[in-house]
Short mmCIF file of C-alpha atoms in Angstrom, two decimals:
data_model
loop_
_atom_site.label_atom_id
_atom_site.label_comp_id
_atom_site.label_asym_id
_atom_site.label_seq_id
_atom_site.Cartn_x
_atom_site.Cartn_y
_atom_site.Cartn_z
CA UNK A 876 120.47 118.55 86.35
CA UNK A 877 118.91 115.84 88.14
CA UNK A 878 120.18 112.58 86.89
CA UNK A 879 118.12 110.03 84.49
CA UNK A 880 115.09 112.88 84.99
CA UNK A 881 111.89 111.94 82.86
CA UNK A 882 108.00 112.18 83.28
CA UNK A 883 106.90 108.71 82.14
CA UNK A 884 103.49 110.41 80.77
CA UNK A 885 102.27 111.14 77.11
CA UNK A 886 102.21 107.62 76.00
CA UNK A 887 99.24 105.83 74.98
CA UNK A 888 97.32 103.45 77.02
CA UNK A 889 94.44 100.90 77.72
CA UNK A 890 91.35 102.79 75.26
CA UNK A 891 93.74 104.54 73.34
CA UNK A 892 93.91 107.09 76.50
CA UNK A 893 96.96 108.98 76.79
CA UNK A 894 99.06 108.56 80.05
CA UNK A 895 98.67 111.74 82.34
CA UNK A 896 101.72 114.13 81.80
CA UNK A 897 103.14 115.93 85.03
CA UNK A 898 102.14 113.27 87.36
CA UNK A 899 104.27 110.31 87.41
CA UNK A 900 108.38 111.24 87.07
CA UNK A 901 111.17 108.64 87.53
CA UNK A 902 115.19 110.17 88.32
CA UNK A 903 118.35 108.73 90.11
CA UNK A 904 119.66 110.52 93.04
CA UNK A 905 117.90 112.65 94.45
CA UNK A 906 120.95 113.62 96.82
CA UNK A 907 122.50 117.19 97.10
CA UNK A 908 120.03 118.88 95.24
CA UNK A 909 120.73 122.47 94.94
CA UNK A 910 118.26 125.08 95.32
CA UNK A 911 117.65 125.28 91.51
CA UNK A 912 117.05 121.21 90.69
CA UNK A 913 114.88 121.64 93.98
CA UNK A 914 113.03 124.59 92.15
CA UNK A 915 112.83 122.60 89.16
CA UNK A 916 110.67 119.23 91.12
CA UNK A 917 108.53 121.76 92.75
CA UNK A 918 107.86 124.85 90.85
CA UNK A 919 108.31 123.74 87.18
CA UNK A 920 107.18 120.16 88.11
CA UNK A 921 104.67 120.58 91.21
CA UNK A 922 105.91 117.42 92.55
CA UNK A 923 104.72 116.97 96.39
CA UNK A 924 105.61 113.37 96.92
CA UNK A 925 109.23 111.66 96.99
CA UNK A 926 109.24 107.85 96.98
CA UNK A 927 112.86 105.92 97.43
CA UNK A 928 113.54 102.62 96.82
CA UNK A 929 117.02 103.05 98.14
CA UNK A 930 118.12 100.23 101.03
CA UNK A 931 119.00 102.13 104.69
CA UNK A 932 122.87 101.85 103.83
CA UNK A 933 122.15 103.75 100.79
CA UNK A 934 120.06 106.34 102.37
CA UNK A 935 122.25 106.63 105.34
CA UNK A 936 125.48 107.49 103.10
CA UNK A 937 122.99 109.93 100.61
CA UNK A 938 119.96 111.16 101.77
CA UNK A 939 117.64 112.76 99.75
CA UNK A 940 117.02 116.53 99.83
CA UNK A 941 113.41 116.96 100.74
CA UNK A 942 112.17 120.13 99.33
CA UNK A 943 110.06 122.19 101.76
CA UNK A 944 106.50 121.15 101.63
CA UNK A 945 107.19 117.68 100.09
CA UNK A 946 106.31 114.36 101.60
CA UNK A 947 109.08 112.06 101.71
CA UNK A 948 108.34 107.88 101.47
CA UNK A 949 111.10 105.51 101.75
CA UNK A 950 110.17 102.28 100.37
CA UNK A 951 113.01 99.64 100.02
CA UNK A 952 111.89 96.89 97.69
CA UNK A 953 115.43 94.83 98.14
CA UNK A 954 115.31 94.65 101.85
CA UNK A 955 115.38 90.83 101.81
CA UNK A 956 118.36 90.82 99.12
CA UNK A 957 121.27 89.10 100.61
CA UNK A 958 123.46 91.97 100.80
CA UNK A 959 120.60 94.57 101.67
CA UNK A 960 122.05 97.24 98.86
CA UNK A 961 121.47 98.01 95.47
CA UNK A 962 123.65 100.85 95.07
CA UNK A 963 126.02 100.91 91.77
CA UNK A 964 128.89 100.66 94.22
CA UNK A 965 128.11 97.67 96.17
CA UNK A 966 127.37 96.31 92.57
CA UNK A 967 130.66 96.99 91.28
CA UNK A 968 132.48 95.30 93.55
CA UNK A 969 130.88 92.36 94.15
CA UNK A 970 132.83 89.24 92.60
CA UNK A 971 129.65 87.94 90.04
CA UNK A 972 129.59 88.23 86.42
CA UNK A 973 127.53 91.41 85.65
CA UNK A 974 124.72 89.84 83.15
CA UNK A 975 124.71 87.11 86.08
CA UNK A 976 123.93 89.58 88.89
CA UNK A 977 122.01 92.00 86.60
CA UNK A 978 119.40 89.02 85.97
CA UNK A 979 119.54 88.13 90.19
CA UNK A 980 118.58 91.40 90.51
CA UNK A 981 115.55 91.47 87.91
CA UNK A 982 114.37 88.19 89.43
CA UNK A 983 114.60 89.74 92.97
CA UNK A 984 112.23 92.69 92.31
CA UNK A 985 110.20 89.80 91.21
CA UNK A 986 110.31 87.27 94.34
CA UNK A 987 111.42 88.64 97.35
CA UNK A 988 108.72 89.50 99.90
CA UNK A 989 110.08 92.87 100.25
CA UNK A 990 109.86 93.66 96.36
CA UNK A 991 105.83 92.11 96.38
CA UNK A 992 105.40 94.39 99.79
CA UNK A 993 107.35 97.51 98.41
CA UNK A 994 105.77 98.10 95.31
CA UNK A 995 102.16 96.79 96.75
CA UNK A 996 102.68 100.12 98.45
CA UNK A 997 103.95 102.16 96.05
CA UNK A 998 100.98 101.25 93.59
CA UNK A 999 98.54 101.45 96.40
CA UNK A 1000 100.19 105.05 96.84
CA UNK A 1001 99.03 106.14 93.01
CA UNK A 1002 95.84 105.25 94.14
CA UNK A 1003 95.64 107.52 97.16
CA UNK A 1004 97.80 110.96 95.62
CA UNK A 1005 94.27 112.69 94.17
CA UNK A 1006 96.02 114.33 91.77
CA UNK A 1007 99.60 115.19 93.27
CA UNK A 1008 102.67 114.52 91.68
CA UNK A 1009 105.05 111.75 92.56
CA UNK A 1010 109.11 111.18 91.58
CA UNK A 1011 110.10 107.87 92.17
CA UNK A 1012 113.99 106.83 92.44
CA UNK A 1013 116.32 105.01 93.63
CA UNK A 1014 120.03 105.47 93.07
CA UNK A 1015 120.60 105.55 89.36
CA UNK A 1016 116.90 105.58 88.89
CA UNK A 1017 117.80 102.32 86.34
CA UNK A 1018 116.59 98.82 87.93
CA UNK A 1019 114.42 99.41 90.86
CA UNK A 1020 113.31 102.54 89.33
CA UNK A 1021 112.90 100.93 85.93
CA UNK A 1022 111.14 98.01 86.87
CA UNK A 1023 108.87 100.28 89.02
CA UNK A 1024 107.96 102.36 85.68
CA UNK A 1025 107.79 98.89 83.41
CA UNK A 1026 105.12 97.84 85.92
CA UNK A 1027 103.28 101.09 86.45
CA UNK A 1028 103.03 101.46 82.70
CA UNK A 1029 101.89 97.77 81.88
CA UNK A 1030 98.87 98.09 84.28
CA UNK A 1031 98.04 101.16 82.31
CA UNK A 1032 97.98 99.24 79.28
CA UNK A 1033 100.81 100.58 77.46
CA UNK A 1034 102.28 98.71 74.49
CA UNK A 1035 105.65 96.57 75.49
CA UNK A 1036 108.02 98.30 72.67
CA UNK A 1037 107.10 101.71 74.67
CA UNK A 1038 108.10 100.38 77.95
CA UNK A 1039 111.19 99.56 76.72
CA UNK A 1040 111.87 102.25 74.92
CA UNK A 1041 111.03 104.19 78.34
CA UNK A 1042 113.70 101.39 80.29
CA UNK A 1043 116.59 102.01 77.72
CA UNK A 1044 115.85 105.85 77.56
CA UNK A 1045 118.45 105.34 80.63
CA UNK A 1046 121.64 104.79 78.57
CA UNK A 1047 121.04 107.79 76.96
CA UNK A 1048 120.52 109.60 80.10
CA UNK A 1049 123.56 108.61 82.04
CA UNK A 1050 126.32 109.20 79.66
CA UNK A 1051 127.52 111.72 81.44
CA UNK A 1052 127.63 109.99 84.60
CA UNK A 1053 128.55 106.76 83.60
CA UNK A 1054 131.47 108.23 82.03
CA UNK A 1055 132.66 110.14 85.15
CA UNK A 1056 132.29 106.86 86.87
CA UNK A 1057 134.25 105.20 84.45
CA UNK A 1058 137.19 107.66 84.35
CA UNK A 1059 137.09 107.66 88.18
CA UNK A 1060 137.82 103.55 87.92
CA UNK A 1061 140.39 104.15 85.09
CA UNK A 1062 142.38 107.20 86.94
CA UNK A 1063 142.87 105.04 89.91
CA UNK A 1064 144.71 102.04 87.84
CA UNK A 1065 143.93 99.01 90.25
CA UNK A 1066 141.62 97.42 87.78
CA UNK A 1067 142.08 95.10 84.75
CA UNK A 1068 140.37 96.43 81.37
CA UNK A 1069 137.84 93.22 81.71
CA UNK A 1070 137.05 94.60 85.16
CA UNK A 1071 136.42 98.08 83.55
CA UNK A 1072 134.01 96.21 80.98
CA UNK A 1073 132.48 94.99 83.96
CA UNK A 1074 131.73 98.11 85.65
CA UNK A 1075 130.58 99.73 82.12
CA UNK A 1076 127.73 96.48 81.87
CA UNK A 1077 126.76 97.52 85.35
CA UNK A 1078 126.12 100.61 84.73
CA UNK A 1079 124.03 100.36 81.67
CA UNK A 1080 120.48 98.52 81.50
CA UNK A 1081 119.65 95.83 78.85
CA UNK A 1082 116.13 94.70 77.31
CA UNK A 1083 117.52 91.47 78.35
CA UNK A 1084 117.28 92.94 82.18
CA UNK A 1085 113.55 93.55 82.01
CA UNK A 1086 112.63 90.66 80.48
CA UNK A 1087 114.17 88.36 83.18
CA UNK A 1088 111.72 90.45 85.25
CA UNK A 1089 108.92 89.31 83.06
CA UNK A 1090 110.03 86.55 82.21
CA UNK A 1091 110.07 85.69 85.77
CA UNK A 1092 106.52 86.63 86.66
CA UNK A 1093 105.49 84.07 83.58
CA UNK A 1094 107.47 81.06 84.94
CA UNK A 1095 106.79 81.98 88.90
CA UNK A 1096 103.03 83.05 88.59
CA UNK A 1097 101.34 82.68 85.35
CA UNK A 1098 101.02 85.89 83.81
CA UNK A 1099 101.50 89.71 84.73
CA UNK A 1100 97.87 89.87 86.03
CA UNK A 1101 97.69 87.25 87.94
CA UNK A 1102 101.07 88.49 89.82
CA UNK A 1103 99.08 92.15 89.85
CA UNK A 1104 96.38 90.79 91.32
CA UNK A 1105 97.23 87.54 93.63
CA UNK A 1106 101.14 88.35 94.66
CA UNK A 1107 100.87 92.34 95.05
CA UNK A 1108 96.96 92.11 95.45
CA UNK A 1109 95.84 94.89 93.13
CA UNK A 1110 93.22 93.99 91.95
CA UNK A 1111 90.94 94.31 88.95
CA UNK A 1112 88.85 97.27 90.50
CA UNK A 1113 92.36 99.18 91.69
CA UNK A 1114 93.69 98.79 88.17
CA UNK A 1115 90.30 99.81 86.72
CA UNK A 1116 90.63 103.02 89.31
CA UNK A 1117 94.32 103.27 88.36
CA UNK A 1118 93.53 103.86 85.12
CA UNK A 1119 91.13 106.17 85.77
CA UNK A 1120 93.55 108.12 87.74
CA UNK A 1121 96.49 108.19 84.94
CA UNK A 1122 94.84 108.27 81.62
CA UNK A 1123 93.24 110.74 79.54
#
């Protein structure tokens, strides 16, 4: 199956409206898909549009499998990052702390002019589907993905205890890989166990993640909607049509 899969729709929103279900779906990888996960996007799902927040490096080493028929948008919201990737591996092996480049990478999505520009366009995007359904990834579908989701689903008006609960759905949903990962490291034997614990903190998310990214938006900006409105210019008409669009 397609890793950390899951339609962010069915909670409830700004009125009491429902968020659309089979619209808006959030994964990992969407590399090497075989014909049946490909099936499953556009058959059982109907999903026509791709969006990946991947860097160039990341697509260039793993690009995505484009199902016939489906639009493909690369948008790559870390592009002014210092080291241009935010793939687990280039993670892993940089010499930081993890909670210390775990919150750098919160507050980027936040700051940089390629986060504001990147996910101006993906939210712009919503606006201009009619209708279609959109996946939107990156590589473990965890921190650009999540705060992608976090942000979709506050301008939508849902409650903060179900965004999170949507964020952390991804420990849950990575077991599996995370464990591979971490038996890869292990079976190789160059690492120390508190390198191993480092990995393992990489590869999970926190609350604490997500709200550095809010957290951030409060100190840097004021509030979430005035860095909606004045830093990724959406304004109060596009969230009023956004709604529209994604509730029920």
């Amino acid at each position: 199956m397609i890793t950390n899969f899951r339609d962010i729709g069915g909670k409830v929103g700004a009125d009491n409206k429902n968020v659309k279900q089979q619209q808006l779906f959030r994964s990992g990888t969407l590399a090497n898909l075989s014909k049946a996960e490909q099936d499953f996007l556009t058959r059982e799902n109907q999903i026509q549009v791709i969006v990946d927040f991947r860097s160039e490096a990341e697509k260039k080493s793993d690009s995505d499998t484009v199902p016939k028929g489906v639009e493909y948008i690369a948008i790559d919201v870390l592009a002014d990052s210092l080291d241009k990737n935010g793939s687990l591996a280039n993670m892993m092996t940089a010499d930081i702390p993890a909670e210390e480049m775990m919150e750098a990478i919160y507050k980027n999505l936040v700051l940089l002019d390629s986060a504001h520009q990147g996910y101006r366009q993906f939210l712009n995007l919503l606006l201009d589907l009619k209708g279609q359904s959109l996946i939107f990834h990156c590589s473990a579908g965890k921190d650009r993905t999540g705060f992608g989701a976090a942000l979709i689903l506050q301008i939508l008006g849902v409650s903060s205890e179900d965004i999170y609960q949507d964020y952390l759905l991804t420990n849950t949903q990575r077991v599996s890989e995370n464990q591979q990962i971490l038996s890869q490291v292990e079976e190789t034997k160059q690492l120390s166990n508190e390198q191993i614990a480092q990995i393992k903190q990489m590869l999970e998310v926190k609350k604490t993640y997500l709200e550095t990214a809010f957290s951030t938006i409060d100190k840097e900006y004021g509030d979430f909607k005035t860095y909606v409105n004045d830093v990724l210019n959406f304004s109060d008409e596009k969230i009023k049509q956004l709604r529209k669009l994604y509730l029920k």
